[in-house]
PDB file of C-alpha atoms in Angstrom:
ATOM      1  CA  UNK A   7     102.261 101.407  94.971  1.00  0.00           C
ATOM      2  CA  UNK A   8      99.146 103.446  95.317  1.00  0.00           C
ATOM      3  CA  UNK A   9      97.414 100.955  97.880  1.00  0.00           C
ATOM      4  CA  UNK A  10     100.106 100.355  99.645  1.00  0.00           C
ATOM      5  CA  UNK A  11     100.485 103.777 100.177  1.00  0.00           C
ATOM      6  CA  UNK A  12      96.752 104.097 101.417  1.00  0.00           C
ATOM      7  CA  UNK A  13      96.894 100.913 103.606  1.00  0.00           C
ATOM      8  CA  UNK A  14      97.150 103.295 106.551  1.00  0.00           C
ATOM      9  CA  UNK A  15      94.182 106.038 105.373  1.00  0.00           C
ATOM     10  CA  UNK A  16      91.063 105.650 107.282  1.00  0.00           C
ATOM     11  CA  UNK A  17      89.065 106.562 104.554  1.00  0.00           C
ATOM     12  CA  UNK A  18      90.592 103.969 101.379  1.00  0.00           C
ATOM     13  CA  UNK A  19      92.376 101.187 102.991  1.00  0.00           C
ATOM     14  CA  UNK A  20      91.080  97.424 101.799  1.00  0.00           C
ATOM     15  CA  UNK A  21      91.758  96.285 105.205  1.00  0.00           C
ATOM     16  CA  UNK A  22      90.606  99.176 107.398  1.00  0.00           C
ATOM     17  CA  UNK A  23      89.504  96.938 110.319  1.00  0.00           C
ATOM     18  CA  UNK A  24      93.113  95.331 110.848  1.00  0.00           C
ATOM     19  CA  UNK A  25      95.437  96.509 113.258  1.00  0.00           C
ATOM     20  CA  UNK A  26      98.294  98.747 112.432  1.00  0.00           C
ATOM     21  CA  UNK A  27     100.963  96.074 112.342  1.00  0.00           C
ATOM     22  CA  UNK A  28      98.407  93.978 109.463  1.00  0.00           C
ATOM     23  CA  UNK A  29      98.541  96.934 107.960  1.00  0.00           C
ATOM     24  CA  UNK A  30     102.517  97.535 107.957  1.00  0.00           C
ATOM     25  CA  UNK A  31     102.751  93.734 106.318  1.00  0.00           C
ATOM     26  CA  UNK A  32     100.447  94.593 103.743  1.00  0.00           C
ATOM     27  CA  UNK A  33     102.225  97.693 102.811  1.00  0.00           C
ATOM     28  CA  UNK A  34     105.600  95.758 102.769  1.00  0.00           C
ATOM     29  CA  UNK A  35     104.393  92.811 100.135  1.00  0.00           C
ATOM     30  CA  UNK A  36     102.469  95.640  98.300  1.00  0.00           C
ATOM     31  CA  UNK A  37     105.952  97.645  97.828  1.00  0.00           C
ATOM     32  CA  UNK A  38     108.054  94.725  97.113  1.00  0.00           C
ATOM     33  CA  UNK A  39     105.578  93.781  94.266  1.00  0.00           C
ATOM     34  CA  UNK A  40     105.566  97.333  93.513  1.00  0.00           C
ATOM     35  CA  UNK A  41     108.721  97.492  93.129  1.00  0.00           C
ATOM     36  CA  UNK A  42     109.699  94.503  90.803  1.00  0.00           C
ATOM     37  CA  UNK A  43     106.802  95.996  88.603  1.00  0.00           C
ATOM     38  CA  UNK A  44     108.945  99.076  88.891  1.00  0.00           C
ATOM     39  CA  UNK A  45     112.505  97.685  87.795  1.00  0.00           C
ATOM     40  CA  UNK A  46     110.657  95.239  85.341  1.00  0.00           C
ATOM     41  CA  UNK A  47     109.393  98.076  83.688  1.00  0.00           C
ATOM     42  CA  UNK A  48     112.641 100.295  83.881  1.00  0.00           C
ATOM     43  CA  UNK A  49     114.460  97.161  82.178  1.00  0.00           C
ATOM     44  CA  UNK A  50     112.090  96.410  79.664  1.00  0.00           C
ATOM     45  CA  UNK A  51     112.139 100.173  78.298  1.00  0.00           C
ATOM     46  CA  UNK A  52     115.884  99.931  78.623  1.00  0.00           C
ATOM     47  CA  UNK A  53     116.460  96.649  76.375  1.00  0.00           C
ATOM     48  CA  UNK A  54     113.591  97.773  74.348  1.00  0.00           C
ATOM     49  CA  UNK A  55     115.786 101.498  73.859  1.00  0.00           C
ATOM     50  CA  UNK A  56     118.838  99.134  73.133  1.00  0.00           C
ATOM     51  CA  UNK A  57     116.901  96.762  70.604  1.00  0.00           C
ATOM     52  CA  UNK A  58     116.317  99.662  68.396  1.00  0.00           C
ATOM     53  CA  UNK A  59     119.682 101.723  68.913  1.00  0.00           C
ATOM     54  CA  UNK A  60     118.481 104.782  70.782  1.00  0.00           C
ATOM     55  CA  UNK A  61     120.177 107.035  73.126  1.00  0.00           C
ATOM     56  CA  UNK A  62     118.866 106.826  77.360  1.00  0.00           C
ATOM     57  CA  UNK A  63     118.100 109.172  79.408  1.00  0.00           C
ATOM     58  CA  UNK A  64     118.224 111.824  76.894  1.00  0.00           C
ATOM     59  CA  UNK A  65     114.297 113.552  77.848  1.00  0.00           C
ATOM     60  CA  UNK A  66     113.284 115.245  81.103  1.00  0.00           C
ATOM     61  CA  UNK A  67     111.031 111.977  81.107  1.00  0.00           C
ATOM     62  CA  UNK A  68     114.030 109.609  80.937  1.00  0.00           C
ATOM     63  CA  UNK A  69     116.167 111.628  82.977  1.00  0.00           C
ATOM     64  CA  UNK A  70     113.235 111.850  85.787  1.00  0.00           C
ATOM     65  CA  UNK A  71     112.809 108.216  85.671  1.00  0.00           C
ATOM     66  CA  UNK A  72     115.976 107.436  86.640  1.00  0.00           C
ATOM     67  CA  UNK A  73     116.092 109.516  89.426  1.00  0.00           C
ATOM     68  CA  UNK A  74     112.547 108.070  90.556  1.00  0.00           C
ATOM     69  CA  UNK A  75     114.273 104.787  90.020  1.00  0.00           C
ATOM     70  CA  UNK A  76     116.776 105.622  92.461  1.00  0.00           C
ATOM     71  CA  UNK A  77     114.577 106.810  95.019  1.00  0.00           C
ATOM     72  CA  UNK A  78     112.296 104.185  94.928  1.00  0.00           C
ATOM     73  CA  UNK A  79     115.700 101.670  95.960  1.00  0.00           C
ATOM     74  CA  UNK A  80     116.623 103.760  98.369  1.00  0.00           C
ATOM     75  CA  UNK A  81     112.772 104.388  99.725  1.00  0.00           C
ATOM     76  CA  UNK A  82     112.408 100.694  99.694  1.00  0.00           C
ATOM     77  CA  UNK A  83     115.897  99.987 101.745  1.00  0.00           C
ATOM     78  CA  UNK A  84     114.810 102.475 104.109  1.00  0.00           C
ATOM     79  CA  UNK A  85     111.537 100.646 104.619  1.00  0.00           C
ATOM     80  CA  UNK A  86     113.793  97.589 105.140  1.00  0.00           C
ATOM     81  CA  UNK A  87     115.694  99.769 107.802  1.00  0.00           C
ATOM     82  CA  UNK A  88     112.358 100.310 109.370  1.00  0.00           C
ATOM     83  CA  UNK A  89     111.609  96.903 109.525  1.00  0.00           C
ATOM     84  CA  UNK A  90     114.383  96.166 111.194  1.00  0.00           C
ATOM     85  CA  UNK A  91     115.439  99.360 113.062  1.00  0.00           C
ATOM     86  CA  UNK A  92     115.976  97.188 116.217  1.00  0.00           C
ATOM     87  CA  UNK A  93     119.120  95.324 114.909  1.00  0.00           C
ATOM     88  CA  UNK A  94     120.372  98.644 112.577  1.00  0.00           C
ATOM     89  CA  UNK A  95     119.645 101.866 114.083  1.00  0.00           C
ATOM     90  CA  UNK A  96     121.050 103.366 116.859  1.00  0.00           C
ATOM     91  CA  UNK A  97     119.055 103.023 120.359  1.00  0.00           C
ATOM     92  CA  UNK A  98     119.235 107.362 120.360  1.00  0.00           C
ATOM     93  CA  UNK A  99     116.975 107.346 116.960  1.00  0.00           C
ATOM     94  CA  UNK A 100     113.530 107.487 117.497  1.00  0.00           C
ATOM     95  CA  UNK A 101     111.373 104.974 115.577  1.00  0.00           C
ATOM     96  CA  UNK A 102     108.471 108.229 115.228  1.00  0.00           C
ATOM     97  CA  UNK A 103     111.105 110.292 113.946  1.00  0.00           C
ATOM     98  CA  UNK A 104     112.281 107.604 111.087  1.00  0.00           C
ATOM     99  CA  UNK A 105     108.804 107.058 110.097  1.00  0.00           C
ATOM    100  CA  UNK A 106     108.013 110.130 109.741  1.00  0.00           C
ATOM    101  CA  UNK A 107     111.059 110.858 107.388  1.00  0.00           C
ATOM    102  CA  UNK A 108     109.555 107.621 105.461  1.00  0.00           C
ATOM    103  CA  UNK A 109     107.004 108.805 104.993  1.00  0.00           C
ATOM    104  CA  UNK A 110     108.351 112.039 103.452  1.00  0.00           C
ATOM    105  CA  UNK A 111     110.293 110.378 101.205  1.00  0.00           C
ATOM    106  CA  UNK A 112     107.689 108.179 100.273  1.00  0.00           C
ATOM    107  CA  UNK A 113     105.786 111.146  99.109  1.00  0.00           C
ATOM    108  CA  UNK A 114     108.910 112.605  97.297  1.00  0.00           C
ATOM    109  CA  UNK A 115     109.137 109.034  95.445  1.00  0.00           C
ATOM    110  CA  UNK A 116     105.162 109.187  94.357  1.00  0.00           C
ATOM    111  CA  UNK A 117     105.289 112.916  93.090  1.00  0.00           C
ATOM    112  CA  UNK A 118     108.283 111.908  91.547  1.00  0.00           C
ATOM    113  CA  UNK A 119     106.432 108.809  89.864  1.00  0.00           C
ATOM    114  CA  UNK A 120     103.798 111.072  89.267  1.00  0.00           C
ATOM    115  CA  UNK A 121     105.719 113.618  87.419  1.00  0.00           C
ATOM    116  CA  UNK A 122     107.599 111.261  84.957  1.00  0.00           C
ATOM    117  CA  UNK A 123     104.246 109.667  83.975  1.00  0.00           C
ATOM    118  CA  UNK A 124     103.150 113.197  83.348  1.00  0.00           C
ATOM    119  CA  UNK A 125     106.402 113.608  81.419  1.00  0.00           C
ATOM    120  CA  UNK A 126     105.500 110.750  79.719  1.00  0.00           C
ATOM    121  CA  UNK A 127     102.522 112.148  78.673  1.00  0.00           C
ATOM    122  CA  UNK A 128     104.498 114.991  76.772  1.00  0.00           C
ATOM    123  CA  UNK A 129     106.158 112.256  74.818  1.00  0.00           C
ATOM    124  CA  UNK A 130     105.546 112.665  70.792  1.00  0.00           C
ATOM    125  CA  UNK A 131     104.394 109.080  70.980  1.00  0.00           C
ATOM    126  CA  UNK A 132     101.849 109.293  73.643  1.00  0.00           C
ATOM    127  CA  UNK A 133     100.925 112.671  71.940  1.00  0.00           C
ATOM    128  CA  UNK A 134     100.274 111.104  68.528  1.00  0.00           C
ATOM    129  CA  UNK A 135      98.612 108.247  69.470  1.00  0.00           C
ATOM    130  CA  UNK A 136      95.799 109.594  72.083  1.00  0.00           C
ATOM    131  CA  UNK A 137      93.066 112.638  71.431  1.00  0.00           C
ATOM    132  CA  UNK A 138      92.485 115.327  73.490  1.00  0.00           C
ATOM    133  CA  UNK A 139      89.719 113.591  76.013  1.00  0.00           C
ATOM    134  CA  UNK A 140      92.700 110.362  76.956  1.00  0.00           C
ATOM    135  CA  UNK A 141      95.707 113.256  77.355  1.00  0.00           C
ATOM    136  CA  UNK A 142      93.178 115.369  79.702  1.00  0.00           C
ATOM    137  CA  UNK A 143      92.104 112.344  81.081  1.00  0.00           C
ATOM    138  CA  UNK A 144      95.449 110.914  81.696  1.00  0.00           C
ATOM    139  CA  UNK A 145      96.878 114.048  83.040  1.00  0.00           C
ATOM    140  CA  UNK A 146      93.585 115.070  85.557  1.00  0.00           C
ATOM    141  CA  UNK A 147      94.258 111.443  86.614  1.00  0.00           C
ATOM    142  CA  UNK A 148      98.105 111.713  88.198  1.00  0.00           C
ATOM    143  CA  UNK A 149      96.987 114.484  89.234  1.00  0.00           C
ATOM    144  CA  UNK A 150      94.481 113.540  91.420  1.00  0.00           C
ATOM    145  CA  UNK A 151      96.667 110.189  92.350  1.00  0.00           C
ATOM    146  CA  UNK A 152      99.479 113.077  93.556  1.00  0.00           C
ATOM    147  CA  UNK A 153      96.900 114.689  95.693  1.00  0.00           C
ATOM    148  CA  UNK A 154      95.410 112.189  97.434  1.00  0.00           C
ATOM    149  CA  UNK A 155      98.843 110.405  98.507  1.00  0.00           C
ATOM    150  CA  UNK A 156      99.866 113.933  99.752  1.00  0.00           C
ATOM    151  CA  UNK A 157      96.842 114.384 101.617  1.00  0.00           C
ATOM    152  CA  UNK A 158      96.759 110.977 103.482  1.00  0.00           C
ATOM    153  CA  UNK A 159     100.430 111.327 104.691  1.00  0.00           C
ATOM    154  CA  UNK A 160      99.933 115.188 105.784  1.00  0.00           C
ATOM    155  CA  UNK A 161      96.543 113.561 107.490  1.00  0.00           C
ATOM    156  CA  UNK A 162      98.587 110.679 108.906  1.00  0.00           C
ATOM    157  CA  UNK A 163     101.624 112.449 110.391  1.00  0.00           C
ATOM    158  CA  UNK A 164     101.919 116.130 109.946  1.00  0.00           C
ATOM    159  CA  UNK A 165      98.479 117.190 111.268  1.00  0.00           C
ATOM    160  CA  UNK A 166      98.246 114.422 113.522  1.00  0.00           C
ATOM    161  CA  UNK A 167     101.922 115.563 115.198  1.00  0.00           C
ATOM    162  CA  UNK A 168     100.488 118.727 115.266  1.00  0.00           C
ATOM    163  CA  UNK A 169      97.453 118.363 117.102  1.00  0.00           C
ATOM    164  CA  UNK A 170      99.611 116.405 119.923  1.00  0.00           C
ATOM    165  CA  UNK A 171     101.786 119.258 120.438  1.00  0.00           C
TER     166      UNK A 171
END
């Protein structure tokens, strides 16, 4: 999810030569395989929470991740919208304005990601089974991840709408 969310940065992309639209493919396959690692891993806690009898959704972590669950389906049908704005969206919405909001909510989904993994790291089992250096570690980490995606997409649209107005 991370790359494909730095496809477009100037400064991290793999593929920083290609043109935009080389780009926009690569970020679609990278979100579609995001995604299915997303629900694959949101099922197999679920039948794992089932095997041994447990309650769902009873933490802030569980809760969080199934709102981030939801957001990442509706980011990634919004993406599809995107894709496809020319047979689904009104000719009076502008494609700048869309991507923009994508792009929003694409940072809302990853500091939403980012918050149940550091939810996660709360956890009594992540707590008992790491020291002090991996929790640190772990938690500098998102972090940093959370900063970097917020600071590509306010370099990539906000100050760059600004400076043309």
């Amino acid at each position: 999810m991370m790359e494909a969310i730095l496809m477009f940065s100037p400064h991290s992309s793999l593929i920083n030569k290609s043109s935009r639209v080389i780009k926009a493919e690569y970020h679609k396959y990278l979100q579609i395989l995001g995604f299915f690692c997303s629900v694959g891993g949101f099922l197999a806690i679920y039948y794992n929470k089932n095997l041994h009898n447990k309650n769902h959704f009873t933490s802030f972590h569980g809760l969080l991740g199934l709102v981030t669950m939801i957001l990442v389906l509706v980011q990634n049908f919004s993406g599809a919208v995107i894709t496809n704005y020319k047979w689904i969206l009104p000719k009076s919405m502008k494609l700048a304005k869309i991507k923009l909001l994508h792009a929003l909510l694409g940072s809302l989904v990853f500091l939403s990601a980012c918050s149940t993994f550091y939810l996660g790291l709360c956890s009594n089992w992540f707590v008992k089974n790491s020291n002090i250096y991996t929790w640190y570690g772990s938690a500098f980490s998102i972090l940093a991840l959370g900063g970097v995606v917020l600071g590509q997409v306010f370099n990539e649209h906000v100050k760059k709408r600004a400076s043309l107005q």
